[in-house]
Amino acid sequence: MIPQLYLPGFEVPFRQLANESGSQSDSQEYRYHHDWSSDVQEGMPLKIYTMGRFALVRDGEAIEFGRKAPRRALELLKAIIAMGGRDVSQENLTSMLWPDSEGDAAHRIFDTTLHRLRKLIGYEQALVMRDGRVSLDNRNCWVDVWAFERILGEISAVLPYASRKDDFRILGRLTKNLQRLYQNHFLHSEDLANWSVSLRERLRSKFIHQLVELGLFWERAGDWSMAISCYQKGLDVDDLIETFHQHLMVCYLQTGRYSEGMAVYRHCRQVLSVVLGIKPAPETEQIYQTMIRRNPLISTG
Amino acid sequence: MFESHVVRIYRRNEEKPGEVAGLVESIGNEKKLPFKNYAGLVSIMRELIYKDEIHDTVVPLREAGKDSKKKSNAL
């Protein structure tokens, strides 16, 4: 029995939506469901992208900062998101961002920076200050990290019980949305600050684990193309994770795409040798040997 | 001021607990340092944590052994 899920902004249960989608044409169905997060985004005046490049989109248009980017204000916004985005203590933010300022001076810097940030965003109500804590208002802001976490929750609720055609369709959509959202690590293109490490590593770890689980699910289901997309994305995130190489090789083996499987093996061997100074694991070698046995011609390629 | 380092373990040998391969990433720079066993990991961490002391004080940690040898030879 699959639990009923409710998506923010929808009055009807998630499962019911999925069932209803069966009666729609493919293009309608795609448009309606193609991205839960973008559905939820509708009507959100402010969208904040942090996974990969940092970007702010206001009313559908990217905010350009030019050469004089308000660095301090943007850093405050990034730090608020890094600390969860809701009920973030002003005291923690000031000690993290401006450790040399204390007392009234720290308070003044925070107030000034928050004022500048609100001006920059253009929506006073997007940042709510209450009892010394600041929050991003989820009625006015869409944050990619929140959407990512929401999709992870939806996957965890469906994956263990998935057995019907509808479940597969839902998981297919969620798999694609998850991959699309995780463009790169949290604040990847920024100078990595101590305060951003925790969220960055948490998201990275969750994403990698979810990709492995989804990849295995699609392998069991015999949907090699979906499994390949999971493992390939995993390698895009971190090509030192040998599990991704191994499973990708297995997928190519199963689909008779031996030369692609060989390319994965070569990449695995090279990257492990160059970066870590180690050889592929015996399991990897075993898959490689199986590939050669199935198609001896490729070993000379 | 505190420092952050991320230790990534990419391989563990269940049969040989000492064999572990991975990388140490220092936050704030692009440096990634590989290790193949726990001794290597400890050595990297020691260098990272005590780097200021290593560079600011008299004897670099790695060469401490050599120096004490020289001293004993001189004696």
Coordinates of N, CA and C in Angstrom, one line a residue, chain A residues 192 194 197 201 204 238 240 242 272 275-281, chain B residues 1-4 6 8 10-11 21-23 27-28 34-36:
Chain A
L192 N 34.4 28.1 -1.7 CA 33.8 27.3 -0.7 C 34.1 27.9 0.7
N194 N 33.5 27.8 5.0 CA 33.2 26.8 6.0 C 31.7 26.5 6.3
V197 N 29.9 24.1 3.8 CA 30.3 22.7 3.7 C 29.3 21.7 4.1
E201 N 27.8 18.9 1.6 CA 28.2 17.5 1.8 C 26.9 16.6 2.0
R204 N 25.1 16.3 -1.3 CA 25.9 15.5 -2.2 C 25.8 14.0 -1.8
D238 N 30.9 12.5 -9.2 CA 32.1 12.0 -8.6 C 32.6 10.7 -9.4
L240 N 35.2 9.1 -9.0 CA 36.0 8.1 -8.2 C 35.2 7.1 -7.5
E242 N 33.6 3.9 -7.5 CA 33.7 2.8 -8.4 C 32.4 2.0 -8.6
L272 N 41.2 6.1 -11.3 CA 41.6 5.5 -10.0 C 43.2 5.5 -9.9
V275 N 44.4 9.6 -9.8 CA 44.0 10.4 -8.6 C 44.3 9.6 -7.3
L276 N 44.0 8.3 -7.2 CA 44.2 7.6 -5.9 C 45.4 6.7 -5.9
G277 N 45.9 6.4 -7.1 CA 47.1 5.5 -7.2 C 46.7 4.1 -6.9
I278 N 45.5 3.7 -7.2 CA 45.1 2.3 -7.0 C 44.5 1.7 -8.3
K279 N 44.4 0.3 -8.2 CA 43.9 -0.4 -9.4 C 42.4 -0.6 -9.2
P280 N 41.7 -0.9 -10.3 CA 40.3 -1.2 -10.1 C 40.1 -2.4 -9.2
A281 N 39.0 -2.5 -8.5 CA 38.7 -3.6 -7.6 C 38.5 -4.9 -8.4
Chain B
M1 N 39.9 31.0 14.5 CA 39.4 30.6 13.2 C 39.5 29.1 13.1
F2 N 38.5 28.4 12.6 CA 38.6 27.0 12.5 C 38.7 26.6 11.0
E3 N 39.2 25.4 10.8 CA 39.4 24.9 9.4 C 38.5 23.7 9.2
S4 N 38.1 23.5 8.0 CA 37.3 22.3 7.6 C 38.0 21.5 6.6
V6 N 37.4 17.7 4.4 CA 36.5 16.6 4.1 C 37.3 15.4 3.8
R8 N 37.1 11.8 2.2 CA 36.3 10.9 1.4 C 37.0 9.5 1.3
Y10 N 36.9 6.1 -0.6 CA 36.4 5.5 -1.8 C 36.5 4.0 -1.8
R11 N 37.4 3.5 -1.0 CA 37.6 2.0 -0.9 C 38.0 1.5 0.5
A21 N 41.3 3.6 0.9 CA 41.8 4.6 -0.1 C 40.8 5.8 -0.2
G22 N 41.4 7.0 -0.3 CA 40.5 8.1 -0.4 C 41.2 9.4 -0.6
L23 N 40.5 10.5 -0.4 CA 41.0 11.8 -0.6 C 40.7 12.7 0.6
I27 N 38.9 22.7 2.8 CA 37.9 23.7 2.4 C 38.6 25.0 2.3
G28 N 38.4 25.7 1.2 CA 39.0 27.0 1.1 C 40.1 27.0 0.0
P34 N 45.5 12.5 -1.8 CA 45.1 11.1 -1.8 C 45.8 10.4 -0.7
F35 N 45.2 9.3 -0.2 CA 45.8 8.4 0.7 C 45.4 7.0 0.4
K36 N 46.3 6.0 0.8 CA 46.0 4.6 0.4 C 45.8 3.7 1.7

